[in-house]
Amino acid sequence: MSEFAPICIYLVISLLVSLILLGLPFPFASNSSTYPEKLSAYECGFDPFGDARSRFDIRFYLVSILFIIPDPEVTFSFPWAVPPNKIDPFGSWSMMTFLLILTIGSLYEWKRGASDRE
């Protein structure tokens, strides 16, 4: 259990710092200075118009997904940061398999036209 002590101390300190930073503004906040104009809806100087729940084109979601895909790729590529003589063949082949699956997925999206712009 003693080897986990630094991790526990780190977690307690980070929790305390987070709670302090979240709670610190509340004593300084004042509700007495709010006035109706400040609380009114504001949208670029105009009164709001239209429905806020309008439908978006599916391409917006596809583009966001295409931006999210490289994040796990980079995260799961971290095991390759070890020296080549320290990694076993299973680690190398599992990484090659992962990159192959990502490549096939990217080629499929490209072929389906997910990244095309009109």
XYZ file of C-alpha atoms in Angstrom:
118
model
C 0.000 0.000 0.000
C 2.930 2.348 0.566
C 3.709 2.442 -3.160
C 0.276 3.983 -3.799
C 0.752 6.743 -1.213
C 2.115 9.346 -3.692
C -0.828 8.715 -6.027
C -3.321 9.091 -3.180
C -1.631 12.297 -2.008
C -1.693 13.647 -5.557
C -5.402 12.820 -5.905
C -6.268 14.471 -2.577
C -4.298 17.617 -3.406
C -5.804 17.880 -6.893
C -9.317 17.382 -5.475
C -8.721 20.107 -2.879
C -7.315 22.529 -5.445
C -10.264 21.860 -7.757
C -12.820 22.425 -5.008
C -11.084 25.602 -3.869
C -10.957 26.983 -7.409
C -14.610 26.116 -7.969
C -15.774 27.620 -4.685
C -13.565 30.700 -4.577
C -15.763 32.959 -6.779
C -18.951 32.399 -4.753
C -18.080 34.670 -1.798
C -17.206 37.459 -4.221
C -20.277 37.062 -6.419
C -23.129 39.445 -5.853
C -26.713 39.089 -7.028
C -27.569 42.677 -6.102
C -25.912 44.091 -9.237
C -28.043 42.115 -11.670
C -30.581 44.104 -13.609
C -33.147 43.010 -16.221
C -31.132 44.193 -19.210
C -28.179 42.072 -18.156
C -30.370 38.998 -17.768
C -32.204 39.478 -21.081
C -31.496 37.254 -24.065
C -28.712 38.570 -26.270
C -27.690 37.401 -29.704
C -25.289 39.642 -31.622
C -27.183 42.784 -30.607
C -30.456 41.516 -32.093
C -33.470 40.003 -30.448
C -33.301 36.238 -30.805
C -35.238 34.834 -33.720
C -35.904 31.367 -34.995
C -35.829 28.092 -33.154
C -32.643 27.189 -31.294
C -33.345 23.508 -31.954
C -33.169 23.685 -35.733
C -31.786 20.723 -37.633
C -28.174 20.672 -38.735
C -26.818 19.078 -41.836
C -25.295 15.668 -41.136
C -21.959 16.819 -42.622
C -21.295 18.929 -39.528
C -21.386 15.788 -37.409
C -19.253 13.858 -39.881
C -16.597 16.555 -39.868
C -16.545 16.556 -36.066
C -16.148 12.779 -36.032
C -13.307 13.060 -38.542
C -11.542 15.444 -36.151
C -12.036 13.065 -33.217
C -10.577 9.986 -34.963
C -6.876 11.015 -34.715
C -7.094 11.407 -30.914
C -7.318 7.687 -30.065
C -4.746 6.997 -32.758
C -2.230 9.202 -30.994
C -3.197 7.850 -27.568
C -2.824 4.226 -28.582
C 0.460 4.975 -30.357
C 2.154 5.842 -27.048
C 3.304 2.237 -26.447
C 5.647 2.697 -29.399
C 7.578 5.224 -27.328
C 9.615 2.375 -25.838
C 12.930 1.309 -27.322
C 12.552 -1.274 -30.116
C 14.517 -3.921 -28.230
C 12.132 -3.667 -25.240
C 8.885 -4.376 -27.112
C 7.919 -7.943 -27.887
C 6.479 -9.139 -31.224
C 2.957 -9.265 -29.774
C 3.118 -5.544 -29.011
C 4.418 -4.751 -32.495
C 1.771 -6.826 -34.262
C -1.056 -5.519 -32.110
C 0.010 -1.971 -32.976
C 0.194 -2.869 -36.674
C -3.310 -4.358 -36.435
C -4.613 -1.200 -34.757
C -3.089 1.028 -37.436
C -4.468 -1.259 -40.165
C -7.994 -0.954 -38.738
C -7.641 2.845 -38.580
C -6.366 2.938 -42.155
C -9.262 0.803 -43.401
C -11.733 3.057 -41.548
C -10.166 6.203 -43.001
C -10.200 4.750 -46.523
C -13.842 3.735 -46.087
C -14.804 7.256 -44.989
C -12.843 8.751 -47.855
C -14.505 6.413 -50.379
C -17.975 7.191 -48.982
C -17.248 10.902 -49.391
C -17.465 11.825 -45.705
C -14.743 14.445 -46.096
C -16.057 15.931 -49.338
C -17.187 19.544 -49.223
C -19.885 21.056 -51.370
